[in-house]
C-alpha positions as a printed NumPy array, in Angstrom:
array([[  44.783,   16.282, -189.138],
       [  45.048,   19.869, -187.885],
       [  41.905,   20.683, -189.857],
       [  39.951,   17.918, -188.096],
       [  41.101,   19.034, -184.597],
       [  39.903,   22.597, -185.18 ],
       [  36.551,   21.312, -186.458],
       [  35.88 ,   19.257, -183.299],
       [  36.924,   22.045, -180.931],
       [  34.459,   24.562, -182.36 ],
       [  31.283,   22.666, -181.251],
       [  32.902,   22.047, -177.87 ],
       [  33.623,   25.777, -177.458],
       [  30.073,   26.67 , -178.556],
       [  28.623,   24.221, -176.012],
       [  30.821,   25.607, -173.233],
       [  29.832,   29.152, -174.211],
       [  26.129,   28.225, -174.146],
       [  26.457,   26.674, -170.692],
       [  28.292,   29.762, -169.409],
       [  25.575,   32.034, -170.819],
       [  22.827,   29.964, -169.141],
       [  24.667,   30.074, -165.813],
       [  25.088,   33.853, -166.058],
       [  21.385,   34.338, -166.819],
       [  20.348,   32.049, -163.955],
       [  22.698,   33.893, -161.592],
       [  21.32 ,   37.249, -162.706],
       [  17.73 ,   36.146, -162.095],
       [  18.706,   34.767, -158.686],
       [  20.306,   38.102, -157.817],
       [  17.222,   40.044, -158.923],
       [  14.914,   37.877, -156.784],
       [  17.3  ,   38.024, -153.828],
       [  17.386,   41.831, -153.968],
       [  13.614,   42.074, -154.194],
       [  12.913,   39.436, -151.555],
       [  10.592,   37.21 , -153.552],
       [   9.125,   36.724, -157.014],
       [   5.864,   38.204, -155.64 ],
       [   7.622,   41.35 , -154.399],
       [   9.504,   41.614, -157.684],
       [   6.24 ,   41.33 , -159.627],
       [   4.667,   43.968, -157.384],
       [   7.557,   46.353, -158.007],
       [   7.235,   45.807, -161.763],
       [   3.5  ,   46.46 , -161.56 ],
       [   4.168,   49.622, -159.584],
       [   6.569,   50.891, -162.241],
       [   3.965,   50.502, -164.986],
       [   1.042,   52.215, -163.189],
       [   0.657,   55.346, -161.105],
       [   1.688,   55.087, -157.471],
       [  -0.071,   56.694, -154.538],
       [   2.746,   59.262, -154.302],
       [   2.25 ,   60.162, -157.98 ],
       [  -1.561,   60.301, -157.969],
       [  -3.084,   60.208, -154.459],
       [  -6.566,   58.693, -154.584],
       [  -8.599,   55.929, -152.999],
       [  -7.776,   53.729, -156.001],
       [  -4.   ,   54.22 , -155.784],
       [  -3.586,   54.382, -151.996],
       [  -6.12 ,   52.244, -150.086],
       [  -4.804,   48.845, -148.948],
       [  -1.387,   49.507, -150.511],
       [   2.127,   49.118, -149.073],
       [   3.471,   52.565, -148.031],
       [   7.054,   51.649, -148.985],
       [   6.22 ,   50.382, -152.477],
       [   3.945,   53.365, -153.118],
       [   6.618,   55.946, -152.187],
       [   4.649,   57.247, -149.203],
       [   7.151,   56.42 , -146.46 ],
       [   9.561,   59.032, -147.85 ],
       [   7.727,   62.012, -146.309],
       [   5.926,   60.144, -143.524],
       [   5.636,   61.549, -140.028],
       [   4.887,   59.655, -136.833],
       [   1.679,   61.14 , -135.385],
       [   1.466,   58.923, -132.317],
       [   3.54 ,   56.191, -130.662],
       [   3.08 ,   53.732, -127.805],
       [   5.553,   51.23 , -126.343],
       [   4.911,   47.487, -126.266],
       [   6.092,   46.302, -122.84 ],
       [   6.741,   42.79 , -121.465],
       [   7.589,   42.377, -117.759],
       [   8.446,   46.083, -117.453],
       [  10.82 ,   46.046, -120.458],
       [  10.045,   47.84 , -123.726],
       [  10.37 ,   45.238, -126.485],
       [   8.763,   47.236, -129.281],
       [   6.337,   49.965, -130.238],
       [   3.327,   50.722, -132.393],
       [   3.083,   53.961, -134.409],
       [   0.515,   55.853, -136.443],
       [   2.167,   57.242, -139.598],
       [   0.944,   59.988, -141.978],
       [   2.118,   61.022, -145.433],
       [   0.959,   64.483, -146.53 ],
       [   2.107,   63.786, -150.085],
       [  -0.005,   60.618, -150.283],
       [  -2.823,   61.917, -148.039],
       [  -2.724,   58.506, -146.356],
       [  -2.007,   56.995, -142.964],
       [  -0.975,   53.532, -141.77 ],
       [   0.327,   51.678, -138.742],
       [   3.855,   50.497, -138.06 ],
       [   5.062,   47.975, -135.471],
       [   8.679,   47.76 , -134.267],
       [  10.108,   44.615, -132.663],
       [  13.259,   45.841, -130.882],
       [  14.454,   42.415, -129.719],
       [  17.781,   41.603, -131.418],
       [  17.577,   38.624, -133.793],
       [  13.895,   38.031, -132.949],
       [  12.015,   35.623, -135.192],
       [   8.704,   35.801, -133.293],
       [   5.445,   36.578, -135.069],
       [   4.442,   40.232, -135.41 ],
       [   0.877,   41.476, -135.817],
       [  -0.691,   44.815, -136.626],
       [  -4.399,   45.496, -136.312],
       [  -6.253,   48.393, -137.913],
       [  -9.979,   48.879, -137.302],
       [ -10.308,   45.287, -136.106],
       [  -8.571,   43.689, -139.111],
       [  -5.308,   42.022, -138.064],
       [  -2.349,   41.44 , -140.362],
       [   0.346,   38.888, -139.618],
       [   2.986,   38.892, -142.305],
       [   6.697,   38.807, -142.866],
       [   8.283,   42.018, -141.617],
       [   8.548,   44.892, -144.067],
       [  12.13 ,   45.513, -142.895],
       [  14.578,   43.288, -140.997],
       [  17.972,   44.019, -139.423],
       [  19.952,   42.291, -136.672],
       [  18.671,   44.789, -134.083],
       [  15.003,   45.28 , -134.98 ],
       [  12.179,   44.401, -137.368],
       [   9.345,   46.545, -138.751],
       [   5.883,   45.565, -140.001],
       [   3.659,   48.079, -141.818],
       [  -0.11 ,   47.87 , -142.116],
       [  -1.886,   48.698, -145.337],
       [  -2.54 ,   52.385, -146.092],
       [  -5.84 ,   54.214, -145.746],
       [  -6.447,   57.189, -148.053],
       [  -7.783,   60.251, -146.212],
       [  -8.248,   63.253, -148.505],
       [ -10.434,   65.129, -146.029],
       [  -9.617,   66.037, -142.439],
       [ -13.085,   64.803, -141.388],
       [ -12.434,   61.056, -141.568],
       [ -11.927,   59.368, -138.173],
       [  -8.775,   57.25 , -137.933],
       [  -9.386,   53.794, -136.414],
       [  -7.41 ,   52.324, -133.545],
       [  -4.087,   50.64 , -134.376],
       [  -2.82 ,   47.7  , -132.317],
       [   0.685,   46.257, -132.449],
       [   1.351,   42.786, -131.006],
       [   4.661,   40.924, -130.564],
       [   4.544,   37.21 , -129.868],
       [   6.843,   35.887, -127.138],
       [   6.609,   32.095, -127.102],
       [   3.443,   31.21 , -128.986],
       [   1.749,   30.096, -125.763],
       [   1.231,   33.041, -123.422],
       [  -0.899,   36.026, -124.339],
       [   1.46 ,   38.236, -126.358],
       [   2.133,   41.813, -125.264],
       [   0.49 ,   44.547, -127.298],
       [  -0.225,   48.264, -127.345],
       [  -3.159,   50.102, -128.914],
       [  -3.294,   53.651, -130.225],
       [  -6.9  ,   54.818, -129.764],
       [  -9.238,   55.921, -132.522],
       [  -8.826,   59.559, -133.524],
       [ -12.242,   61.161, -133.785],
       [ -12.738,   64.508, -135.434],
       [ -14.76 ,   66.936, -133.268],
       [ -18.119,   67.782, -134.787],
       [ -18.274,   64.76 , -137.103],
       [ -20.704,   61.865, -136.952],
       [ -19.277,   58.58 , -135.689]])
């Protein structure tokens, strides 16, 4: 009788162990996706790890239209210009022009300084407007980056950058525009 009891417990223990292993794997995958924000972001970070980043090999191929955070370019970035976004006399955000010497690239950045804001954010570069989920979110502010533009020579003009923060989805949203930077002596 004791022999039969041990024999029936073994498959039960193996089944319980299998279920526990599946739950641990599912929890681990959930944690990975939660830390990376989305399966798309996770896939992008894996792709980045397998190829050269803009910070590793600055070039048009590695830098243009890329995310400055994922490419390692935000680490040495400097703010070249900044303008406040104002609504009814109150600063609610700002738009910035950022430059990374290491990546030889620039991009725009919009801050929404309204605590717990969920309103749409937009950033426009050279007439192309991006509306996306913020690049960074906290309780006190949100940040949206534009794509990067590679600029290996100091002769390339830098287009205007516009940051827009929606208020209620009805009224014209407040915005601020950093003007185009033209290089003296270059053709427009």
